[in-house]
PDB file of C-alpha atoms in Angstrom:
ATOM      1  CA  GLY V 222      37.800 141.579 127.404  1.00  0.00           C
ATOM      2  CA  GLN V 223      42.061 140.696 126.270  1.00  0.00           C
ATOM      3  CA  GLN V 224      43.014 137.858 124.042  1.00  0.00           C
ATOM      4  CA  VAL V 225      46.323 136.502 123.107  1.00  0.00           C
ATOM      5  CA  MET V 226      45.345 134.086 121.007  1.00  0.00           C
ATOM      6  CA  GLN V 227      48.357 131.435 119.648  1.00  0.00           C
ATOM      7  CA  ILE V 228      49.108 129.408 116.497  1.00  0.00           C
ATOM      8  CA  PRO V 229      49.228 126.767 115.545  1.00  0.00           C
ATOM      9  CA  GLN V 230      48.150 124.642 117.909  1.00  0.00           C
ATOM     10  CA  TYR V 231      50.335 121.692 117.060  1.00  0.00           C
ATOM     11  CA  GLN V 232      54.005 121.479 114.853  1.00  0.00           C
ATOM     12  CA  HIS V 233      56.004 118.395 113.648  1.00  0.00           C
ATOM     13  CA  VAL V 234      59.286 118.836 112.699  1.00  0.00           C
ATOM     14  CA  GLN V 235      62.006 116.814 111.725  1.00  0.00           C
ATOM     15  CA  GLU V 236      64.962 118.337 113.064  1.00  0.00           C
ATOM     16  CA  GLY V 237      67.522 120.736 111.543  1.00  0.00           C
ATOM     17  CA  GLU V 238      64.151 122.476 110.030  1.00  0.00           C
ATOM     18  CA  ASP V 239      63.022 125.558 111.007  1.00  0.00           C
ATOM     19  CA  PHE V 240      60.121 126.271 113.722  1.00  0.00           C
ATOM     20  CA  THR V 241      57.924 129.209 113.943  1.00  0.00           C
ATOM     21  CA  THR V 242      54.918 130.019 116.306  1.00  0.00           C
ATOM     22  CA  TYR V 243      52.787 133.338 116.365  1.00  0.00           C
ATOM     23  CA  CYS V 244      51.454 135.272 118.653  1.00  0.00           C
ATOM     24  CA  ASN V 245      48.265 137.666 118.842  1.00  0.00           C
ATOM     25  CA  SER V 246      46.634 140.458 121.180  1.00  0.00           C
ATOM     26  CA  SER V 247      43.555 141.753 120.391  1.00  0.00           C
ATOM     27  CA  THR V 248      44.547 144.627 122.766  1.00  0.00           C
ATOM     28  CA  THR V 249      48.004 146.548 122.532  1.00  0.00           C
ATOM     29  CA  LEU V 250      50.967 145.514 125.063  1.00  0.00           C
ATOM     30  CA  SER V 251      53.525 146.414 126.668  1.00  0.00           C
ATOM     31  CA  ASN V 252      55.299 144.026 126.956  1.00  0.00           C
ATOM     32  CA  ILE V 253      54.987 140.292 125.667  1.00  0.00           C
ATOM     33  CA  GLN V 254      57.033 137.455 127.125  1.00  0.00           C
ATOM     34  CA  TRP V 255      57.392 134.148 125.695  1.00  0.00           C
ATOM     35  CA  TYR V 256      58.327 130.986 128.014  1.00  0.00           C
ATOM     36  CA  LYS V 257      59.061 127.135 127.662  1.00  0.00           C
ATOM     37  CA  GLN V 258      57.203 124.561 128.747  1.00  0.00           C
ATOM     38  CA  ARG V 259      59.008 121.262 128.522  1.00  0.00           C
ATOM     39  CA  PRO V 260      56.660 117.383 129.131  1.00  0.00           C
ATOM     40  CA  GLY V 261      55.637 117.246 132.442  1.00  0.00           C
ATOM     41  CA  GLY V 262      57.423 120.525 134.040  1.00  0.00           C
ATOM     42  CA  HIS V 263      56.555 124.534 134.720  1.00  0.00           C
ATOM     43  CA  PRO V 264      56.832 127.099 132.635  1.00  0.00           C
ATOM     44  CA  VAL V 265      60.177 128.477 132.373  1.00  0.00           C
ATOM     45  CA  PHE V 266      61.240 132.239 131.495  1.00  0.00           C
ATOM     46  CA  LEU V 267      62.916 132.872 127.622  1.00  0.00           C
ATOM     47  CA  ILE V 268      62.618 136.106 127.024  1.00  0.00           C
ATOM     48  CA  GLN V 269      60.782 139.750 127.434  1.00  0.00           C
ATOM     49  CA  LEU V 270      59.365 142.101 124.175  1.00  0.00           C
ATOM     50  CA  VAL V 271      58.858 145.883 125.209  1.00  0.00           C
ATOM     51  CA  LYS V 272      59.779 148.264 122.469  1.00  0.00           C
ATOM     52  CA  SER V 273      57.528 148.043 119.024  1.00  0.00           C
ATOM     53  CA  GLY V 274      59.540 146.582 116.468  1.00  0.00           C
ATOM     54  CA  GLU V 275      61.851 145.339 118.676  1.00  0.00           C
ATOM     55  CA  VAL V 276      63.807 141.467 117.207  1.00  0.00           C
ATOM     56  CA  LYS V 277      65.432 139.046 120.211  1.00  0.00           C
ATOM     57  CA  LYS V 278      67.893 136.715 119.195  1.00  0.00           C
ATOM     58  CA  GLN V 279      69.060 133.858 121.780  1.00  0.00           C
ATOM     59  CA  LYS V 280      71.020 131.624 119.234  1.00  0.00           C
ATOM     60  CA  ARG V 281      68.987 129.285 117.434  1.00  0.00           C
ATOM     61  CA  LEU V 282      65.860 131.743 118.601  1.00  0.00           C
ATOM     62  CA  THR V 283      63.877 134.868 116.888  1.00  0.00           C
ATOM     63  CA  PHE V 284      62.063 136.483 118.771  1.00  0.00           C
ATOM     64  CA  GLN V 285      60.393 139.891 117.146  1.00  0.00           C
ATOM     65  CA  PHE V 286      57.419 142.337 118.597  1.00  0.00           C
ATOM     66  CA  GLY V 287      55.313 143.987 115.997  1.00  0.00           C
ATOM     67  CA  GLU V 288      55.452 147.638 115.150  1.00  0.00           C
ATOM     68  CA  ALA V 289      51.960 148.219 116.683  1.00  0.00           C
ATOM     69  CA  LYS V 290      53.142 146.091 119.477  1.00  0.00           C
ATOM     70  CA  LYS V 291      49.937 143.569 119.353  1.00  0.00           C
ATOM     71  CA  ASN V 292      51.604 140.554 118.011  1.00  0.00           C
ATOM     72  CA  SER V 293      54.595 138.018 118.099  1.00  0.00           C
ATOM     73  CA  SER V 294      56.795 135.353 116.717  1.00  0.00           C
ATOM     74  CA  LEU V 295      58.964 132.819 118.191  1.00  0.00           C
ATOM     75  CA  HIS V 296      61.050 131.395 114.645  1.00  0.00           C
ATOM     76  CA  ILE V 297      63.738 128.282 115.915  1.00  0.00           C
ATOM     77  CA  THR V 298      66.065 127.933 112.872  1.00  0.00           C
ATOM     78  CA  ALA V 299      67.429 124.050 113.244  1.00  0.00           C
ATOM     79  CA  THR V 300      65.338 122.095 115.073  1.00  0.00           C
ATOM     80  CA  GLN V 301      66.952 119.664 117.927  1.00  0.00           C
ATOM     81  CA  THR V 302      65.156 116.955 119.859  1.00  0.00           C
ATOM     82  CA  THR V 303      65.850 120.034 122.918  1.00  0.00           C
ATOM     83  CA  ASP V 304      64.109 122.544 121.234  1.00  0.00           C
ATOM     84  CA  VAL V 305      60.695 119.629 122.212  1.00  0.00           C
ATOM     85  CA  GLY V 306      57.920 121.525 124.256  1.00  0.00           C
ATOM     86  CA  THR V 307      54.962 124.008 124.168  1.00  0.00           C
ATOM     87  CA  TYR V 308      56.142 127.716 123.490  1.00  0.00           C
ATOM     88  CA  PHE V 309      53.614 130.303 125.739  1.00  0.00           C
ATOM     89  CA  CYS V 310      53.265 133.292 125.126  1.00  0.00           C
ATOM     90  CA  ALA V 311      51.921 135.998 127.534  1.00  0.00           C
ATOM     91  CA  GLY V 312      50.734 139.528 126.502  1.00  0.00           C
ATOM     92  CA  GLN V 313      51.379 141.730 129.283  1.00  0.00           C
ATOM     93  CA  ALA V 314      48.405 144.457 129.569  1.00  0.00           C
ATOM     94  CA  GLY V 315      49.045 145.973 132.908  1.00  0.00           C
ATOM     95  CA  THR V 316      49.718 143.676 136.508  1.00  0.00           C
ATOM     96  CA  ALA V 317      48.477 140.206 134.436  1.00  0.00           C
ATOM     97  CA  LEU V 318      49.850 138.507 132.315  1.00  0.00           C
ATOM     98  CA  ILE V 319      47.585 137.282 129.177  1.00  0.00           C
ATOM     99  CA  PHE V 320      48.855 133.131 128.231  1.00  0.00           C
ATOM    100  CA  GLY V 321      48.689 132.269 124.455  1.00  0.00           C
ATOM    101  CA  LYS V 322      47.191 128.007 123.966  1.00  0.00           C
ATOM    102  CA  GLY V 323      50.792 127.293 123.288  1.00  0.00           C
ATOM    103  CA  THR V 324      52.794 125.754 120.826  1.00  0.00           C
ATOM    104  CA  THR V 325      53.720 122.200 121.533  1.00  0.00           C
ATOM    105  CA  LEU V 326      56.450 121.416 118.988  1.00  0.00           C
ATOM    106  CA  SER V 327      57.785 117.461 118.082  1.00  0.00           C
ATOM    107  CA  VAL V 328      60.698 117.905 117.162  1.00  0.00           C
ATOM    108  CA  SER V 329      61.704 113.831 115.175  1.00  0.00           C
ATOM    109  CA  SER V 330      66.097 112.296 114.394  1.00  0.00           C
TER     110      SER V 330
ATOM    111  CA  SER J 910      65.968 134.592 139.026  1.00  0.00           C
ATOM    112  CA  ALA J 911      64.095 133.119 141.920  1.00  0.00           C
ATOM    113  CA  VAL J 912      64.073 130.041 143.300  1.00  0.00           C
ATOM    114  CA  ILE J 913      60.343 129.442 144.466  1.00  0.00           C
ATOM    115  CA  SER J 914      59.283 126.041 145.777  1.00  0.00           C
ATOM    116  CA  GLN J 915      55.336 124.822 145.688  1.00  0.00           C
ATOM    117  CA  LYS J 916      54.288 122.123 148.393  1.00  0.00           C
ATOM    118  CA  PRO J 917      52.600 119.405 148.017  1.00  0.00           C
ATOM    119  CA  SER J 918      54.206 118.784 144.867  1.00  0.00           C
ATOM    120  CA  ARG J 919      51.133 116.858 144.110  1.00  0.00           C
ATOM    121  CA  ASP J 920      48.217 115.562 145.635  1.00  0.00           C
ATOM    122  CA  ILE J 921      45.883 112.931 145.702  1.00  0.00           C
ATOM    123  CA  CYS J 922      42.575 114.132 146.975  1.00  0.00           C
ATOM    124  CA  GLN J 923      38.577 112.960 147.519  1.00  0.00           C
ATOM    125  CA  ARG J 924      35.831 114.929 146.166  1.00  0.00           C
ATOM    126  CA  GLY J 925      34.085 117.779 149.234  1.00  0.00           C
ATOM    127  CA  THR J 926      37.417 118.074 150.947  1.00  0.00           C
ATOM    128  CA  SER J 927      39.952 121.131 150.733  1.00  0.00           C
ATOM    129  CA  LEU J 928      43.774 121.535 150.026  1.00  0.00           C
ATOM    130  CA  THR J 929      46.035 124.265 150.835  1.00  0.00           C
ATOM    131  CA  ILE J 930      49.362 124.569 149.122  1.00  0.00           C
ATOM    132  CA  GLN J 931      52.668 126.818 149.917  1.00  0.00           C
ATOM    133  CA  CYS J 932      54.797 128.919 147.627  1.00  0.00           C
ATOM    134  CA  GLN J 933      57.785 130.242 149.254  1.00  0.00           C
ATOM    135  CA  VAL J 934      60.137 132.222 147.183  1.00  0.00           C
ATOM    136  CA  ASP J 935      63.824 133.113 148.497  1.00  0.00           C
ATOM    137  CA  SER J 936      63.310 136.369 148.125  1.00  0.00           C
ATOM    138  CA  GLN J 937      61.247 139.369 148.834  1.00  0.00           C
ATOM    139  CA  VAL J 938      59.526 140.176 145.572  1.00  0.00           C
ATOM    140  CA  THR J 939      56.674 142.377 144.803  1.00  0.00           C
ATOM    141  CA  MET J 940      53.735 140.189 143.123  1.00  0.00           C
ATOM    142  CA  MET J 941      52.998 136.923 143.716  1.00  0.00           C
ATOM    143  CA  PHE J 942      50.064 135.545 141.789  1.00  0.00           C
ATOM    144  CA  TRP J 943      48.500 131.843 141.573  1.00  0.00           C
ATOM    145  CA  TYR J 944      47.625 130.528 137.977  1.00  0.00           C
ATOM    146  CA  ARG J 945      46.122 126.902 137.012  1.00  0.00           C
ATOM    147  CA  GLN J 946      47.174 124.844 134.236  1.00  0.00           C
ATOM    148  CA  GLN J 947      44.248 122.210 133.110  1.00  0.00           C
ATOM    149  CA  PRO J 948      45.461 119.147 131.540  1.00  0.00           C
ATOM    150  CA  GLY J 949      47.360 120.331 128.242  1.00  0.00           C
ATOM    151  CA  GLN J 950      45.986 123.484 128.095  1.00  0.00           C
ATOM    152  CA  SER J 951      47.556 127.118 129.208  1.00  0.00           C
ATOM    153  CA  LEU J 952      47.807 129.093 132.203  1.00  0.00           C
ATOM    154  CA  THR J 953      44.910 130.735 133.379  1.00  0.00           C
ATOM    155  CA  LEU J 954      45.437 133.083 135.593  1.00  0.00           C
ATOM    156  CA  ILE J 955      43.254 132.760 139.758  1.00  0.00           C
ATOM    157  CA  ALA J 956      44.625 136.006 141.591  1.00  0.00           C
ATOM    158  CA  THR J 957      46.779 138.284 142.776  1.00  0.00           C
ATOM    159  CA  ALA J 958      48.192 138.096 145.821  1.00  0.00           C
ATOM    160  CA  ASN J 959      48.353 140.577 147.484  1.00  0.00           C
ATOM    161  CA  GLN J 960      50.485 141.297 150.698  1.00  0.00           C
ATOM    162  CA  GLY J 961      48.507 142.043 153.845  1.00  0.00           C
ATOM    163  CA  SER J 962      45.140 142.570 151.713  1.00  0.00           C
ATOM    164  CA  GLU J 963      42.715 140.349 150.003  1.00  0.00           C
ATOM    165  CA  ALA J 964      43.688 138.242 146.646  1.00  0.00           C
ATOM    166  CA  THR J 965      42.246 140.879 143.690  1.00  0.00           C
ATOM    167  CA  TYR J 966      40.591 137.852 141.311  1.00  0.00           C
ATOM    168  CA  GLU J 967      40.018 137.361 137.884  1.00  0.00           C
ATOM    169  CA  SER J 968      36.634 136.580 136.249  1.00  0.00           C
ATOM    170  CA  GLY J 969      35.149 133.139 136.912  1.00  0.00           C
ATOM    171  CA  PHE J 970      37.284 132.722 140.500  1.00  0.00           C
ATOM    172  CA  VAL J 971      35.645 133.268 144.192  1.00  0.00           C
ATOM    173  CA  ILE J 972      37.370 134.060 147.225  1.00  0.00           C
ATOM    174  CA  ASP J 973      35.332 131.334 148.457  1.00  0.00           C
ATOM    175  CA  LYS J 974      36.436 128.921 146.252  1.00  0.00           C
ATOM    176  CA  PHE J 975      40.420 129.244 146.310  1.00  0.00           C
ATOM    177  CA  PRO J 976      41.165 131.127 149.177  1.00  0.00           C
ATOM    178  CA  ILE J 977      44.588 132.881 149.262  1.00  0.00           C
ATOM    179  CA  SER J 978      46.774 134.417 151.908  1.00  0.00           C
ATOM    180  CA  ARG J 979      50.318 136.180 151.555  1.00  0.00           C
ATOM    181  CA  PRO J 980      50.745 137.559 155.171  1.00  0.00           C
ATOM    182  CA  ASN J 981      54.323 137.937 153.545  1.00  0.00           C
ATOM    183  CA  LEU J 982      56.465 139.315 150.526  1.00  0.00           C
ATOM    184  CA  THR J 983      57.937 135.665 150.850  1.00  0.00           C
ATOM    185  CA  PHE J 984      54.839 133.627 151.276  1.00  0.00           C
ATOM    186  CA  SER J 985      50.953 132.749 150.118  1.00  0.00           C
ATOM    187  CA  THR J 986      49.195 130.061 149.903  1.00  0.00           C
ATOM    188  CA  LEU J 987      45.996 128.862 148.110  1.00  0.00           C
ATOM    189  CA  THR J 988      43.346 126.734 149.254  1.00  0.00           C
ATOM    190  CA  VAL J 989      41.203 124.406 146.927  1.00  0.00           C
ATOM    191  CA  SER J 990      37.842 124.454 148.442  1.00  0.00           C
ATOM    192  CA  ASN J 991      35.239 122.102 148.778  1.00  0.00           C
ATOM    193  CA  MET J 992      37.441 119.616 145.617  1.00  0.00           C
ATOM    194  CA  SER J 993      35.405 118.122 142.731  1.00  0.00           C
ATOM    195  CA  PRO J 994      36.808 116.165 139.612  1.00  0.00           C
ATOM    196  CA  GLU J 995      37.071 119.385 137.647  1.00  0.00           C
ATOM    197  CA  ASP J 996      39.965 121.154 139.753  1.00  0.00           C
ATOM    198  CA  SER J 997      42.250 118.552 139.078  1.00  0.00           C
ATOM    199  CA  SER J 998      44.769 120.162 137.616  1.00  0.00           C
ATOM    200  CA  ILE J 999      48.566 122.236 138.051  1.00  0.00           C
ATOM    201  CA  TYR J1000      48.384 124.687 140.591  1.00  0.00           C
ATOM    202  CA  LEU J1001      50.815 127.828 139.705  1.00  0.00           C
ATOM    203  CA  CYS J1002      52.822 129.973 141.390  1.00  0.00           C
ATOM    204  CA  SER J1003      54.682 132.868 139.969  1.00  0.00           C
ATOM    205  CA  VAL J1004      56.617 136.115 141.697  1.00  0.00           C
ATOM    206  CA  ALA J1005      57.489 139.274 140.071  1.00  0.00           C
ATOM    207  CA  GLY J1006      58.292 142.428 140.534  1.00  0.00           C
ATOM    208  CA  THR J1007      61.423 143.785 142.039  1.00  0.00           C
ATOM    209  CA  ALA J1008      64.540 142.248 140.637  1.00  0.00           C
ATOM    210  CA  PHE J1009      62.628 140.506 138.215  1.00  0.00           C
ATOM    211  CA  LYS J1010      60.420 144.104 137.324  1.00  0.00           C
ATOM    212  CA  GLU J1011      57.806 142.333 134.830  1.00  0.00           C
ATOM    213  CA  THR J1012      58.639 139.083 133.939  1.00  0.00           C
ATOM    214  CA  GLN J1013      57.448 135.764 135.958  1.00  0.00           C
ATOM    215  CA  TYR J1014      58.711 132.950 137.626  1.00  0.00           C
ATOM    216  CA  PHE J1015      56.904 129.736 138.158  1.00  0.00           C
ATOM    217  CA  GLY J1016      57.108 127.497 140.872  1.00  0.00           C
ATOM    218  CA  PRO J1017      57.360 123.733 139.955  1.00  0.00           C
ATOM    219  CA  GLY J1018      53.349 123.059 140.550  1.00  0.00           C
ATOM    220  CA  THR J1019      50.890 121.370 141.928  1.00  0.00           C
ATOM    221  CA  ARG J1020      49.810 118.096 140.533  1.00  0.00           C
ATOM    222  CA  LEU J1021      45.847 117.964 141.780  1.00  0.00           C
ATOM    223  CA  LEU J1022      44.082 115.004 141.106  1.00  0.00           C
ATOM    224  CA  VAL J1023      40.576 115.082 142.682  1.00  0.00           C
ATOM    225  CA  LEU J1024      38.574 111.635 142.973  1.00  0.00           C
TER     226      LEU J1024
END
């Protein structure tokens, strides 16, 4: 079945360092979505990418969707302690979202 | 975005019993989904709740274990039947469609512990 792989599983950075998580799908996606889950919380929608090669920015966060619509990345510039949490990518093919295993980011000040 | 509530927010249950989780949305939505998130793990789709018809279950999940109802466009229930400790998890409903297109918005989740 369709799989969405996400790496790394964990990442620890010093505050101010950059962070990137990568997502790869075994099949072509109609869109990819990114969610953030704070410890003890529920997933919160960040962004959706639809077009091949699309790049979107939200302040210090940059999201990319690959040309083949099978991979994506989330890059955070100059991390802050508020960025702590688990970042999930979720690929959509049909009505179902297939979630990656997530990358848990910890930030020390 | 939609305002989604779930009841109960958490529960501790004995093995062999059943628990029904409710999901209520403040506006009509096309799609409602039920996910399970085991501790420290990703989200796994259990089923898509279809209004007025049987839910569509993902591989590994069956109606006898996870019966789902969706009587209208704003409400759904998930029952976890004949529970065992392996069912201890967070159960999340999510919604999509209508104003939200394909983006999914999640409820706060129900934290279930089975002893």
